[in-house]
C-alpha cells in the first residue's frame, strides 16, 4: 500500500518542478522580446491573427454585455427611482471590467487554443527541433512574436469593445426605455474618467501576455502525439482563463483600492 505522505510529497515535488520550468520558460521568453533579431513578418502575422480576426467575437460579446447590463440596471434602479444612473453604470462597468475580462476570455478560447495547437503540433512532429538544427531559436521565432502581439493587440480590442459595449447600453436605454439620447451621452461623458479606460487597457495588456504565454508554454512542452496536443490545448485555455480572473482581481485592487 502506497504511503499517503509519499504521494503528497511526490505531488509537491512535481508542482515545484512544473513551477520552476514555467518560470524559466517565462524568463527566457521575455528576455528575447528586447533582443534582436526581430522577426517583423511573424510579429505582423500574429498581430493580424490576434487583433483583426478576433474583432468580431469581441465586438459581439461586448455589445450584448452592454445591452444586458442596461436591461438589468433598469430593472434594479427603477425600484429606487434612480434610472438616470444607468448610463454611468454601463460606462464604468464596461470600461473597467466587462470589456477587458470578456475580451481576455474570448481571446483565450480562440487564440490560446490555436497557439497551443500550432506549437504543440510543431513539437510532436519535431519541427521545433528542426528550427534549432537550422540555428533558429524557437523562443525567438515562435514565442516572442506571439507575446508582443498579445500585449499590443488586446488593448486595441478592448478599446473597440468599450465603444461597442457602451453603444449596446445606449441602444437599449434609448430605443427600449425611451431615454433622451443627448442626456444619456452627456451622463456617460460626465462621469467617465481617464483612469476608468486606462485601467481596462492595462488589464488587457496583462491578459494578452497571459493568453500568449500559456498558449506557447503548453504547446512548447506538449508530448505524446495528437492526444498530447489536445491536452496542451485544453490546459492552455483553462490555465489562461483562471490566471485572467485572478490577475483581474489583483489589478482591480491595485487601481481602485483606497
PDB file of C-alpha atoms in Angstrom:
ATOM      1  CA  UNK A   1       0.000   0.000   0.000  1.00  0.00           C
ATOM      2  CA  UNK A   2       1.373   3.403  -1.002  1.00  0.00           C
ATOM      3  CA  UNK A   3       2.124   5.784   1.815  1.00  0.00           C
ATOM      4  CA  UNK A   4      -0.169   8.891   1.575  1.00  0.00           C
ATOM      5  CA  UNK A   5       2.694  11.066   2.755  1.00  0.00           C
ATOM      6  CA  UNK A   6       4.860   9.761  -0.078  1.00  0.00           C
ATOM      7  CA  UNK A   7       2.117  10.598  -2.603  1.00  0.00           C
ATOM      8  CA  UNK A   8       1.746  14.065  -1.111  1.00  0.00           C
ATOM      9  CA  UNK A   9       5.488  14.620  -1.216  1.00  0.00           C
ATOM     10  CA  UNK A  10       5.727  13.428  -4.806  1.00  0.00           C
ATOM     11  CA  UNK A  11       2.880  15.737  -5.820  1.00  0.00           C
ATOM     12  CA  UNK A  12       4.597  18.669  -4.101  1.00  0.00           C
ATOM     13  CA  UNK A  13       7.889  17.934  -5.851  1.00  0.00           C
ATOM     14  CA  UNK A  14       6.117  17.687  -9.225  1.00  0.00           C
ATOM     15  CA  UNK A  15       4.428  21.033  -8.521  1.00  0.00           C
ATOM     16  CA  UNK A  16       7.748  22.688  -7.661  1.00  0.00           C
ATOM     17  CA  UNK A  17       9.369  21.269 -10.805  1.00  0.00           C
ATOM     18  CA  UNK A  18       6.486  22.452 -13.011  1.00  0.00           C
ATOM     19  CA  UNK A  19       6.603  25.916 -11.431  1.00  0.00           C
ATOM     20  CA  UNK A  20      10.347  26.110 -11.978  1.00  0.00           C
ATOM     21  CA  UNK A  21      10.036  25.062 -15.636  1.00  0.00           C
ATOM     22  CA  UNK A  22       7.291  27.619 -16.174  1.00  0.00           C
ATOM     23  CA  UNK A  23       9.310  30.414 -14.511  1.00  0.00           C
ATOM     24  CA  UNK A  24      12.371  29.500 -16.592  1.00  0.00           C
ATOM     25  CA  UNK A  25      10.316  29.438 -19.806  1.00  0.00           C
ATOM     26  CA  UNK A  26       8.760  32.826 -18.961  1.00  0.00           C
ATOM     27  CA  UNK A  27      12.097  34.442 -18.169  1.00  0.00           C
ATOM     28  CA  UNK A  28      13.794  33.148 -21.302  1.00  0.00           C
ATOM     29  CA  UNK A  29      10.830  34.151 -23.495  1.00  0.00           C
ATOM     30  CA  UNK A  30      10.607  37.685 -22.094  1.00  0.00           C
ATOM     31  CA  UNK A  31      14.362  38.177 -22.477  1.00  0.00           C
ATOM     32  CA  UNK A  32      14.015  37.603 -26.246  1.00  0.00           C
ATOM     33  CA  UNK A  33      11.446  40.414 -26.556  1.00  0.00           C
ATOM     34  CA  UNK A  34      14.146  43.074 -26.150  1.00  0.00           C
ATOM     35  CA  UNK A  35      16.979  41.341 -28.001  1.00  0.00           C
ATOM     36  CA  UNK A  36      17.463  41.220 -31.799  1.00  0.00           C
ATOM     37  CA  UNK A  37      16.870  39.724 -34.274  1.00  0.00           C
ATOM     38  CA  UNK A  38      13.196  40.658 -34.585  1.00  0.00           C
ATOM     39  CA  UNK A  39      11.046  38.670 -36.989  1.00  0.00           C
ATOM     40  CA  UNK A  40       8.766  41.525 -38.071  1.00  0.00           C
ATOM     41  CA  UNK A  41       6.819  39.426 -40.578  1.00  0.00           C
ATOM     42  CA  UNK A  42       5.953  36.951 -37.807  1.00  0.00           C
ATOM     43  CA  UNK A  43       5.026  39.781 -35.426  1.00  0.00           C
ATOM     44  CA  UNK A  44       2.704  41.363 -38.030  1.00  0.00           C
ATOM     45  CA  UNK A  45       1.106  37.982 -38.802  1.00  0.00           C
ATOM     46  CA  UNK A  46       0.385  37.350 -35.118  1.00  0.00           C
ATOM     47  CA  UNK A  47      -0.945  40.892 -34.611  1.00  0.00           C
ATOM     48  CA  UNK A  48      -3.340  40.341 -37.500  1.00  0.00           C
ATOM     49  CA  UNK A  49      -4.462  36.977 -36.137  1.00  0.00           C
ATOM     50  CA  UNK A  50      -4.885  38.084 -32.526  1.00  0.00           C
ATOM     51  CA  UNK A  51      -6.266  41.558 -33.206  1.00  0.00           C
ATOM     52  CA  UNK A  52      -8.111  41.792 -36.509  1.00  0.00           C
ATOM     53  CA  UNK A  53      -9.556  38.291 -36.670  1.00  0.00           C
ATOM     54  CA  UNK A  54     -10.671  38.421 -33.015  1.00  0.00           C
ATOM     55  CA  UNK A  55     -12.582  41.662 -33.501  1.00  0.00           C
ATOM     56  CA  UNK A  56     -15.965  40.094 -34.470  1.00  0.00           C
ATOM     57  CA  UNK A  57     -16.177  37.824 -31.420  1.00  0.00           C
ATOM     58  CA  UNK A  58     -15.019  40.576 -29.023  1.00  0.00           C
ATOM     59  CA  UNK A  59     -17.407  43.078 -30.602  1.00  0.00           C
ATOM     60  CA  UNK A  60     -20.409  40.772 -30.305  1.00  0.00           C
ATOM     61  CA  UNK A  61     -19.529  39.835 -26.722  1.00  0.00           C
ATOM     62  CA  UNK A  62     -19.182  43.432 -25.516  1.00  0.00           C
ATOM     63  CA  UNK A  63     -22.257  44.583 -27.467  1.00  0.00           C
ATOM     64  CA  UNK A  64     -24.548  42.099 -25.757  1.00  0.00           C
ATOM     65  CA  UNK A  65     -22.801  42.636 -22.402  1.00  0.00           C
ATOM     66  CA  UNK A  66     -23.677  46.335 -22.597  1.00  0.00           C
ATOM     67  CA  UNK A  67     -27.251  45.582 -23.651  1.00  0.00           C
ATOM     68  CA  UNK A  68     -27.829  43.081 -20.853  1.00  0.00           C
ATOM     69  CA  UNK A  69     -26.212  45.401 -18.322  1.00  0.00           C
ATOM     70  CA  UNK A  70     -28.617  48.201 -19.310  1.00  0.00           C
ATOM     71  CA  UNK A  71     -31.577  45.825 -19.004  1.00  0.00           C
ATOM     72  CA  UNK A  72     -30.555  44.581 -15.567  1.00  0.00           C
ATOM     73  CA  UNK A  73     -29.643  48.060 -14.321  1.00  0.00           C
ATOM     74  CA  UNK A  74     -33.039  49.420 -15.343  1.00  0.00           C
ATOM     75  CA  UNK A  75     -34.793  46.581 -13.507  1.00  0.00           C
ATOM     76  CA  UNK A  76     -32.895  47.328 -10.300  1.00  0.00           C
ATOM     77  CA  UNK A  77     -32.693  51.122 -10.448  1.00  0.00           C
ATOM     78  CA  UNK A  78     -36.370  51.583 -11.310  1.00  0.00           C
ATOM     79  CA  UNK A  79     -37.221  50.272  -7.833  1.00  0.00           C
ATOM     80  CA  UNK A  80     -35.157  53.132  -6.368  1.00  0.00           C
ATOM     81  CA  UNK A  81     -36.217  55.792  -8.908  1.00  0.00           C
ATOM     82  CA  UNK A  82     -32.550  56.041  -9.969  1.00  0.00           C
ATOM     83  CA  UNK A  83     -32.859  55.239 -13.673  1.00  0.00           C
ATOM     84  CA  UNK A  84     -30.639  58.210 -14.534  1.00  0.00           C
ATOM     85  CA  UNK A  85     -27.609  56.309 -13.181  1.00  0.00           C
ATOM     86  CA  UNK A  86     -27.846  53.613 -15.868  1.00  0.00           C
ATOM     87  CA  UNK A  87     -25.553  55.464 -18.307  1.00  0.00           C
ATOM     88  CA  UNK A  88     -22.843  55.822 -15.661  1.00  0.00           C
ATOM     89  CA  UNK A  89     -23.118  52.216 -14.509  1.00  0.00           C
ATOM     90  CA  UNK A  90     -22.909  50.879 -18.051  1.00  0.00           C
ATOM     91  CA  UNK A  91     -19.883  53.041 -18.931  1.00  0.00           C
ATOM     92  CA  UNK A  92     -17.925  52.237 -15.765  1.00  0.00           C
ATOM     93  CA  UNK A  93     -18.751  48.520 -15.822  1.00  0.00           C
ATOM     94  CA  UNK A  94     -17.813  48.123 -19.479  1.00  0.00           C
ATOM     95  CA  UNK A  95     -14.547  50.075 -19.385  1.00  0.00           C
ATOM     96  CA  UNK A  96     -13.296  48.842 -16.018  1.00  0.00           C
ATOM     97  CA  UNK A  97     -14.320  45.186 -16.006  1.00  0.00           C
ATOM     98  CA  UNK A  98     -16.551  43.656 -18.651  1.00  0.00           C
ATOM     99  CA  UNK A  99     -14.723  44.626 -21.841  1.00  0.00           C
ATOM    100  CA  UNK A 100     -11.201  43.611 -20.683  1.00  0.00           C
ATOM    101  CA  UNK A 101     -12.336  40.403 -18.951  1.00  0.00           C
ATOM    102  CA  UNK A 102     -14.660  39.246 -21.730  1.00  0.00           C
ATOM    103  CA  UNK A 103     -12.098  40.117 -24.399  1.00  0.00           C
ATOM    104  CA  UNK A 104      -9.401  38.238 -22.469  1.00  0.00           C
ATOM    105  CA  UNK A 105     -11.563  35.139 -22.057  1.00  0.00           C
ATOM    106  CA  UNK A 106     -12.734  35.174 -25.687  1.00  0.00           C
ATOM    107  CA  UNK A 107      -9.184  35.565 -26.987  1.00  0.00           C
ATOM    108  CA  UNK A 108      -8.013  32.833 -24.592  1.00  0.00           C
ATOM    109  CA  UNK A 109     -10.588  30.475 -26.083  1.00  0.00           C
ATOM    110  CA  UNK A 110      -9.814  31.400 -29.669  1.00  0.00           C
ATOM    111  CA  UNK A 111      -6.125  32.338 -29.774  1.00  0.00           C
ATOM    112  CA  UNK A 112      -4.756  30.493 -26.723  1.00  0.00           C
ATOM    113  CA  UNK A 113      -6.070  27.202 -28.065  1.00  0.00           C
ATOM    114  CA  UNK A 114      -4.808  27.974 -31.562  1.00  0.00           C
ATOM    115  CA  UNK A 115      -1.302  28.853 -30.337  1.00  0.00           C
ATOM    116  CA  UNK A 116      -1.068  25.706 -28.202  1.00  0.00           C
ATOM    117  CA  UNK A 117      -2.293  23.506 -31.052  1.00  0.00           C
ATOM    118  CA  UNK A 118       0.073  25.042 -33.617  1.00  0.00           C
ATOM    119  CA  UNK A 119       3.210  24.965 -31.467  1.00  0.00           C
ATOM    120  CA  UNK A 120       2.244  21.596 -29.966  1.00  0.00           C
ATOM    121  CA  UNK A 121       1.943  20.094 -33.443  1.00  0.00           C
ATOM    122  CA  UNK A 122       5.336  21.516 -34.329  1.00  0.00           C
ATOM    123  CA  UNK A 123       6.759  19.966 -31.159  1.00  0.00           C
ATOM    124  CA  UNK A 124       5.394  16.433 -31.690  1.00  0.00           C
ATOM    125  CA  UNK A 125       6.360  16.459 -35.390  1.00  0.00           C
ATOM    126  CA  UNK A 126       9.897  17.611 -34.444  1.00  0.00           C
ATOM    127  CA  UNK A 127       9.643  20.858 -36.435  1.00  0.00           C
ATOM    128  CA  UNK A 128      10.888  22.782 -33.381  1.00  0.00           C
ATOM    129  CA  UNK A 129      13.944  20.529 -33.252  1.00  0.00           C
ATOM    130  CA  UNK A 130      14.463  21.268 -36.943  1.00  0.00           C
ATOM    131  CA  UNK A 131      14.425  25.005 -36.222  1.00  0.00           C
ATOM    132  CA  UNK A 132      17.146  24.505 -33.633  1.00  0.00           C
ATOM    133  CA  UNK A 133      19.157  22.459 -36.130  1.00  0.00           C
ATOM    134  CA  UNK A 134      18.904  25.378 -38.579  1.00  0.00           C
ATOM    135  CA  UNK A 135      20.333  27.739 -35.909  1.00  0.00           C
ATOM    136  CA  UNK A 136      16.959  29.438 -35.363  1.00  0.00           C
ATOM    137  CA  UNK A 137      15.998  29.994 -31.735  1.00  0.00           C
ATOM    138  CA  UNK A 138      12.424  28.620 -31.309  1.00  0.00           C
ATOM    139  CA  UNK A 139      11.672  31.007 -28.457  1.00  0.00           C
ATOM    140  CA  UNK A 140      12.735  33.949 -30.599  1.00  0.00           C
ATOM    141  CA  UNK A 141      10.911  32.776 -33.731  1.00  0.00           C
ATOM    142  CA  UNK A 142       7.739  31.247 -32.231  1.00  0.00           C
ATOM    143  CA  UNK A 143       7.156  32.708 -28.770  1.00  0.00           C
ATOM    144  CA  UNK A 144       8.415  36.306 -28.922  1.00  0.00           C
ATOM    145  CA  UNK A 145       6.123  37.424 -31.821  1.00  0.00           C
ATOM    146  CA  UNK A 146       3.059  35.987 -30.060  1.00  0.00           C
ATOM    147  CA  UNK A 147       3.895  37.650 -26.741  1.00  0.00           C
ATOM    148  CA  UNK A 148       4.382  41.032 -28.410  1.00  0.00           C
ATOM    149  CA  UNK A 149       1.203  40.681 -30.458  1.00  0.00           C
ATOM    150  CA  UNK A 150      -0.824  39.707 -27.380  1.00  0.00           C
ATOM    151  CA  UNK A 151       0.415  42.647 -25.300  1.00  0.00           C
ATOM    152  CA  UNK A 152      -0.160  45.162 -28.112  1.00  0.00           C
ATOM    153  CA  UNK A 153      -3.415  43.961 -29.662  1.00  0.00           C
ATOM    154  CA  UNK A 154      -5.538  43.131 -26.602  1.00  0.00           C
ATOM    155  CA  UNK A 155      -5.732  46.818 -25.538  1.00  0.00           C
ATOM    156  CA  UNK A 156      -6.776  47.726 -29.096  1.00  0.00           C
ATOM    157  CA  UNK A 157      -9.531  45.113 -28.966  1.00  0.00           C
ATOM    158  CA  UNK A 158     -10.679  46.333 -25.544  1.00  0.00           C
ATOM    159  CA  UNK A 159     -10.764  49.967 -26.700  1.00  0.00           C
ATOM    160  CA  UNK A 160     -13.070  48.992 -29.556  1.00  0.00           C
ATOM    161  CA  UNK A 161     -15.039  46.778 -27.153  1.00  0.00           C
ATOM    162  CA  UNK A 162     -15.513  49.753 -24.794  1.00  0.00           C
ATOM    163  CA  UNK A 163     -17.151  51.779 -27.551  1.00  0.00           C
ATOM    164  CA  UNK A 164     -19.325  48.894 -28.759  1.00  0.00           C
ATOM    165  CA  UNK A 165     -20.385  47.910 -25.214  1.00  0.00           C
ATOM    166  CA  UNK A 166     -21.388  51.467 -24.294  1.00  0.00           C
ATOM    167  CA  UNK A 167     -23.245  51.677 -27.610  1.00  0.00           C
ATOM    168  CA  UNK A 168     -25.150  48.493 -26.687  1.00  0.00           C
ATOM    169  CA  UNK A 169     -26.311  50.098 -23.433  1.00  0.00           C
ATOM    170  CA  UNK A 170     -27.259  53.239 -25.383  1.00  0.00           C
ATOM    171  CA  UNK A 171     -29.430  51.258 -27.815  1.00  0.00           C
ATOM    172  CA  UNK A 172     -31.406  49.531 -25.035  1.00  0.00           C
ATOM    173  CA  UNK A 173     -31.780  52.671 -22.913  1.00  0.00           C
ATOM    174  CA  UNK A 174     -32.887  54.949 -25.758  1.00  0.00           C
ATOM    175  CA  UNK A 175     -34.899  52.662 -28.019  1.00  0.00           C
ATOM    176  CA  UNK A 176     -36.458  50.376 -25.411  1.00  0.00           C
ATOM    177  CA  UNK A 177     -36.804  52.523 -22.291  1.00  0.00           C
ATOM    178  CA  UNK A 178     -37.235  55.893 -24.010  1.00  0.00           C
ATOM    179  CA  UNK A 179     -34.239  57.737 -22.537  1.00  0.00           C
ATOM    180  CA  UNK A 180     -33.244  61.033 -24.119  1.00  0.00           C
ATOM    181  CA  UNK A 181     -30.255  60.273 -26.354  1.00  0.00           C
ATOM    182  CA  UNK A 182     -28.441  63.574 -25.684  1.00  0.00           C
ATOM    183  CA  UNK A 183     -28.854  63.230 -21.906  1.00  0.00           C
ATOM    184  CA  UNK A 184     -27.629  59.623 -21.998  1.00  0.00           C
ATOM    185  CA  UNK A 185     -24.463  60.584 -23.877  1.00  0.00           C
ATOM    186  CA  UNK A 186     -23.916  63.593 -21.610  1.00  0.00           C
ATOM    187  CA  UNK A 187     -24.128  61.461 -18.453  1.00  0.00           C
ATOM    188  CA  UNK A 188     -21.751  58.900 -19.956  1.00  0.00           C
ATOM    189  CA  UNK A 189     -19.074  61.548 -20.601  1.00  0.00           C
ATOM    190  CA  UNK A 190     -19.687  63.417 -17.342  1.00  0.00           C
ATOM    191  CA  UNK A 191     -18.809  60.546 -15.009  1.00  0.00           C
ATOM    192  CA  UNK A 192     -16.314  58.611 -17.171  1.00  0.00           C
ATOM    193  CA  UNK A 193     -12.749  59.417 -16.054  1.00  0.00           C
ATOM    194  CA  UNK A 194      -9.418  58.600 -17.777  1.00  0.00           C
ATOM    195  CA  UNK A 195      -8.497  56.077 -15.061  1.00  0.00           C
ATOM    196  CA  UNK A 196     -11.581  54.019 -15.935  1.00  0.00           C
ATOM    197  CA  UNK A 197     -10.409  53.499 -19.518  1.00  0.00           C
ATOM    198  CA  UNK A 198      -6.701  53.316 -18.664  1.00  0.00           C
ATOM    199  CA  UNK A 199      -7.166  50.597 -16.052  1.00  0.00           C
ATOM    200  CA  UNK A 200      -9.051  48.470 -18.577  1.00  0.00           C
ATOM    201  CA  UNK A 201      -6.311  48.871 -21.178  1.00  0.00           C
ATOM    202  CA  UNK A 202      -3.580  47.938 -18.688  1.00  0.00           C
ATOM    203  CA  UNK A 203      -5.589  44.877 -17.714  1.00  0.00           C
ATOM    204  CA  UNK A 204      -5.917  43.996 -21.392  1.00  0.00           C
ATOM    205  CA  UNK A 205      -2.136  44.108 -21.884  1.00  0.00           C
ATOM    206  CA  UNK A 206      -1.645  41.758 -18.930  1.00  0.00           C
ATOM    207  CA  UNK A 207      -4.366  39.438 -20.208  1.00  0.00           C
ATOM    208  CA  UNK A 208      -2.809  39.418 -23.681  1.00  0.00           C
ATOM    209  CA  UNK A 209       0.535  38.432 -22.191  1.00  0.00           C
ATOM    210  CA  UNK A 210      -1.102  35.651 -20.152  1.00  0.00           C
ATOM    211  CA  UNK A 211      -3.013  34.223 -23.130  1.00  0.00           C
ATOM    212  CA  UNK A 212       0.038  34.174 -25.411  1.00  0.00           C
ATOM    213  CA  UNK A 213       2.366  32.873 -22.700  1.00  0.00           C
ATOM    214  CA  UNK A 214       0.119  29.997 -21.610  1.00  0.00           C
ATOM    215  CA  UNK A 215      -0.588  29.002 -25.213  1.00  0.00           C
ATOM    216  CA  UNK A 216       3.122  28.962 -26.049  1.00  0.00           C
ATOM    217  CA  UNK A 217       4.152  27.213 -22.821  1.00  0.00           C
ATOM    218  CA  UNK A 218       1.562  24.427 -23.091  1.00  0.00           C
ATOM    219  CA  UNK A 219       2.246  23.904 -26.789  1.00  0.00           C
ATOM    220  CA  UNK A 220       6.035  24.061 -26.440  1.00  0.00           C
ATOM    221  CA  UNK A 221       6.062  21.377 -23.735  1.00  0.00           C
ATOM    222  CA  UNK A 222       3.430  19.082 -25.245  1.00  0.00           C
ATOM    223  CA  UNK A 223       4.267  15.461 -25.899  1.00  0.00           C
ATOM    224  CA  UNK A 224       2.536  12.211 -26.744  1.00  0.00           C
ATOM    225  CA  UNK A 225       1.296  12.828 -30.283  1.00  0.00           C
ATOM    226  CA  UNK A 226      -2.189  14.067 -31.142  1.00  0.00           C
ATOM    227  CA  UNK A 227      -3.550  13.275 -27.679  1.00  0.00           C
ATOM    228  CA  UNK A 228      -0.784  15.341 -26.109  1.00  0.00           C
ATOM    229  CA  UNK A 229      -1.580  18.290 -28.389  1.00  0.00           C
ATOM    230  CA  UNK A 230      -5.249  18.057 -27.397  1.00  0.00           C
ATOM    231  CA  UNK A 231      -4.315  18.078 -23.714  1.00  0.00           C
ATOM    232  CA  UNK A 232      -1.991  21.039 -24.238  1.00  0.00           C
ATOM    233  CA  UNK A 233      -4.796  22.957 -25.971  1.00  0.00           C
ATOM    234  CA  UNK A 234      -7.213  22.337 -23.101  1.00  0.00           C
ATOM    235  CA  UNK A 235      -4.602  23.241 -20.487  1.00  0.00           C
ATOM    236  CA  UNK A 236      -3.753  26.475 -22.305  1.00  0.00           C
ATOM    237  CA  UNK A 237      -7.365  27.694 -22.315  1.00  0.00           C
ATOM    238  CA  UNK A 238      -8.150  26.628 -18.740  1.00  0.00           C
ATOM    239  CA  UNK A 239      -4.942  27.985 -17.193  1.00  0.00           C
ATOM    240  CA  UNK A 240      -5.158  31.277 -19.127  1.00  0.00           C
ATOM    241  CA  UNK A 241      -8.806  31.759 -18.083  1.00  0.00           C
ATOM    242  CA  UNK A 242      -8.026  31.150 -14.415  1.00  0.00           C
ATOM    243  CA  UNK A 243      -4.998  33.454 -14.472  1.00  0.00           C
ATOM    244  CA  UNK A 244      -7.048  36.177 -16.184  1.00  0.00           C
ATOM    245  CA  UNK A 245      -9.661  36.103 -13.414  1.00  0.00           C
ATOM    246  CA  UNK A 246      -7.050  36.046 -10.645  1.00  0.00           C
ATOM    247  CA  UNK A 247      -4.984  38.857 -12.168  1.00  0.00           C
ATOM    248  CA  UNK A 248      -8.167  40.875 -12.771  1.00  0.00           C
ATOM    249  CA  UNK A 249      -8.890  40.812  -9.037  1.00  0.00           C
ATOM    250  CA  UNK A 250      -5.320  41.814  -8.178  1.00  0.00           C
ATOM    251  CA  UNK A 251      -5.196  44.639 -10.733  1.00  0.00           C
ATOM    252  CA  UNK A 252      -8.594  45.953  -9.644  1.00  0.00           C
ATOM    253  CA  UNK A 253      -7.285  46.093  -6.078  1.00  0.00           C
ATOM    254  CA  UNK A 254      -4.192  47.985  -7.245  1.00  0.00           C
ATOM    255  CA  UNK A 255      -6.099  50.550  -9.316  1.00  0.00           C
ATOM    256  CA  UNK A 256      -9.138  51.184  -7.148  1.00  0.00           C
ATOM    257  CA  UNK A 257      -8.234  50.372  -3.534  1.00  0.00           C
ATOM    258  CA  UNK A 258      -8.438  53.405  -1.264  1.00  0.00           C
TER     259      UNK A 258
END
